[in-house]
CSV table of C-alpha atoms in Angstrom, one decimal:
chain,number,residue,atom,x,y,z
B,5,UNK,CA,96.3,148.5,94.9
B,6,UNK,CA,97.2,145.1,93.8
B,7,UNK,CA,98.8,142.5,95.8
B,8,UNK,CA,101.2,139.5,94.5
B,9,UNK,CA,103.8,137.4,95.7
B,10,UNK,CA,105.2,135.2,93.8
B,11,UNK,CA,108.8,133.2,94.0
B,12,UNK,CA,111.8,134.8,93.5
B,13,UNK,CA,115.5,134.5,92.8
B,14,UNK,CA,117.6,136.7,95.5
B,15,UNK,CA,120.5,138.5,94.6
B,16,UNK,CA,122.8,135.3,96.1
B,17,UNK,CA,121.7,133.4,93.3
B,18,UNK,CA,124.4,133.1,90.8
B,19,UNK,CA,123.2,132.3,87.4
B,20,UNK,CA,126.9,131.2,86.0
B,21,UNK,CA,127.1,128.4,88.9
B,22,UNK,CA,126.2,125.1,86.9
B,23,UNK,CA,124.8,123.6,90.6
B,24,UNK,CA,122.4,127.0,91.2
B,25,UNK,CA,121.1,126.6,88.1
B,26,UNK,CA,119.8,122.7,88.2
B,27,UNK,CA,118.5,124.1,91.5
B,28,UNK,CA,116.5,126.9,89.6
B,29,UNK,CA,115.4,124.6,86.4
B,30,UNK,CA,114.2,121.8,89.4
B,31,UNK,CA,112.2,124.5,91.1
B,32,UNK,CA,110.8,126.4,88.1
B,33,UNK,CA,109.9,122.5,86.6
B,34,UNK,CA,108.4,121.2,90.1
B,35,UNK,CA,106.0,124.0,90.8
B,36,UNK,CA,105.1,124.6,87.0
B,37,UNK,CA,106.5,128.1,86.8
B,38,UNK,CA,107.8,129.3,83.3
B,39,UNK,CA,110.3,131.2,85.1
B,40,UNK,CA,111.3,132.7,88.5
B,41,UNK,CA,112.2,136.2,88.2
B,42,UNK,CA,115.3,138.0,90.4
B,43,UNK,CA,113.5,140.3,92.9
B,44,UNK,CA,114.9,143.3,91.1
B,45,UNK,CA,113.2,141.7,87.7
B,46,UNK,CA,109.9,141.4,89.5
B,47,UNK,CA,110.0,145.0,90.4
B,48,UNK,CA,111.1,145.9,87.2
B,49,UNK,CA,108.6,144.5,85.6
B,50,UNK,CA,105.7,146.1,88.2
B,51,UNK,CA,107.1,149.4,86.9
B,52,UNK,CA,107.2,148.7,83.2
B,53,UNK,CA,103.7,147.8,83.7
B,54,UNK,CA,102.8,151.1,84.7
B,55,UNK,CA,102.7,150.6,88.8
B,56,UNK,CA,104.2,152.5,91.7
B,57,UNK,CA,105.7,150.1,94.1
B,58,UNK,CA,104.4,151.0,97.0
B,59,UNK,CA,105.9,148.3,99.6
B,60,UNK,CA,107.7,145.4,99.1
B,61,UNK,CA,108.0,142.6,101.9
B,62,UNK,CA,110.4,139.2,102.0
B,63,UNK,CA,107.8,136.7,104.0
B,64,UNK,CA,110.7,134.3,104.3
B,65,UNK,CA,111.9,136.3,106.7
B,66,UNK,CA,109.5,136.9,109.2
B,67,UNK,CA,108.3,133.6,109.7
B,68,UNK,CA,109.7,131.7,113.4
B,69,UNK,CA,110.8,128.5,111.2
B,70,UNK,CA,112.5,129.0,107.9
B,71,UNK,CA,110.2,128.6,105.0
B,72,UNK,CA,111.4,125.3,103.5
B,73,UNK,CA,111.9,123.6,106.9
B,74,UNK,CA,108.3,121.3,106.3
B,75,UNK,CA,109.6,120.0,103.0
B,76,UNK,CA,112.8,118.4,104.7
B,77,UNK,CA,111.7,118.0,108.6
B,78,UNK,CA,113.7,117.7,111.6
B,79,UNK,CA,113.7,114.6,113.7
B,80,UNK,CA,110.8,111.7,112.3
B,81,UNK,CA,107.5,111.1,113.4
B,82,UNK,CA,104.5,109.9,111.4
B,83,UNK,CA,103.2,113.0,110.3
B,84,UNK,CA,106.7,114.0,109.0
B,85,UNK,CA,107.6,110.6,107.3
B,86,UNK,CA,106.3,111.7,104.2
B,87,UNK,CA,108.6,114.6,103.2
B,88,UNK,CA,111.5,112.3,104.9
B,89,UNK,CA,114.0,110.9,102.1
B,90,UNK,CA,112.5,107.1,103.5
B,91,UNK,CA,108.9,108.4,103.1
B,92,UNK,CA,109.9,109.7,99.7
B,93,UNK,CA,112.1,106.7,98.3
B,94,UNK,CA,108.6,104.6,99.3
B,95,UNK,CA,106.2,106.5,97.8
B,96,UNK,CA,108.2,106.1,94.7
B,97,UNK,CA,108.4,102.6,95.4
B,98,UNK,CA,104.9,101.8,96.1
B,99,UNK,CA,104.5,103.6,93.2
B,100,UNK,CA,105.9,101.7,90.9
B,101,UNK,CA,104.5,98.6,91.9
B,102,UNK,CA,101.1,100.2,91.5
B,103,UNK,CA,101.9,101.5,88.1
B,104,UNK,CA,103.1,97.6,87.3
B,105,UNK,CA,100.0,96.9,88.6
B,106,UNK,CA,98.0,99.3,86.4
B,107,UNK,CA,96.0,100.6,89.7
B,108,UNK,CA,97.7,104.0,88.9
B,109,UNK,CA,98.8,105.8,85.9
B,110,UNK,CA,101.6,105.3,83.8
B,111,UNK,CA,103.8,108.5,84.5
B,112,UNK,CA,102.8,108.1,88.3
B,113,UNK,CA,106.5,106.8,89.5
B,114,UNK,CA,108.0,110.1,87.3
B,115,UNK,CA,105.8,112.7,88.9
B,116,UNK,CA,106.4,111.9,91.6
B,117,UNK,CA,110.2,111.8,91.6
B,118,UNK,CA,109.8,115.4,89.5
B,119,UNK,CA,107.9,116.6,92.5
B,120,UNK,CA,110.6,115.0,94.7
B,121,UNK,CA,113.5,116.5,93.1
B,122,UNK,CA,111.8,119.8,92.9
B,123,UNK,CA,110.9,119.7,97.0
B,124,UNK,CA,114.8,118.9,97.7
B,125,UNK,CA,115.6,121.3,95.1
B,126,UNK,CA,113.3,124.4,97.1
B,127,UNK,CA,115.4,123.3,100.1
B,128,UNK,CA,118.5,123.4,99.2
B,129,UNK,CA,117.9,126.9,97.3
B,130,UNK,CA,116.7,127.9,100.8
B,131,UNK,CA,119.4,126.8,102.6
B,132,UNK,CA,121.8,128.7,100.4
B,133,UNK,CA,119.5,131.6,100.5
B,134,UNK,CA,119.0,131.6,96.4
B,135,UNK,CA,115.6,131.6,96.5
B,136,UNK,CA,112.3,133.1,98.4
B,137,UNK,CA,108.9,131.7,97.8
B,138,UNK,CA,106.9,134.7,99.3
B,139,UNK,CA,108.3,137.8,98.0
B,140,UNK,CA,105.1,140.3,98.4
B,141,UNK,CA,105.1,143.3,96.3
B,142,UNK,CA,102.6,145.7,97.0
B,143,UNK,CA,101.7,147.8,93.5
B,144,UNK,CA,99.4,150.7,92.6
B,145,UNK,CA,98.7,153.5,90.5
B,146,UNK,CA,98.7,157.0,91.1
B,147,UNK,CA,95.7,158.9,90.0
């Protein structure tokens, strides 16, 4: 038996709306994915492989918060400020004056914003219900 869960386009993604899509490229760029399958594709391809699926299992939703809710926090305290749109606009910041400063890479200021875009990018796909990041699909062979 083989275990793997992996992030997943639901059926309300809809790959002709120009908006979804940005959302899909962000996330697929962000988390360094070369792709992010439909849930039907992902069991598709577990078949063509030669597996039985034996169980499959959306984590998203049996967690008591939903999934993307640490990436855009409610309310602010310290520990939060981070992820918060001020915590990420001075990260950025900070880093450019570090880069300017040659104490950090060159490229620092644009991963970071990459990774930005691709955090707010996983939460708005969540909100809309396009994507999950925790489909488990539970695969095996028969003897």
């Amino acid at each position: 038996m083989v275990d793997c869960v992996q992030l997943c386009a639901t059926s309300q993604f809809d790959p002709r709306n120009a908006y979804a899509v940005r959302l899909c490229h962000d996330v697929i760029a962000g988390n360094g994915l070369m792709g992010s399958p439909s849930m039907e594709k992902a069991l598709n391809a577990g078949k063509a492989a030669g597996f039985d699926i034996m169980s499959t299992t959306d984590l998203a939703l049996t967690a008591d918060i939903p999934w993307y809710e640490p990436l855009c926090p409610e309310g602010f305290s310290l520990a939060s400020f981070r992820s918060s749109p001020a915590g990420r606009r001075l990260t950025n910041q900070m880093l450019s004056i570090l880069e300017a400063l040659r104490i950090v890479p060159h490229g620092s200021r644009a991963v970071s914003t990459m990774l930005n875009d691709a955090a707010q990018s996983l939460v708005e796909s969540g909100r809309a219900g396009s994507f999950r990041p925790d489909f488990l699909t539970m695969v095996g062979k028969t003897a």
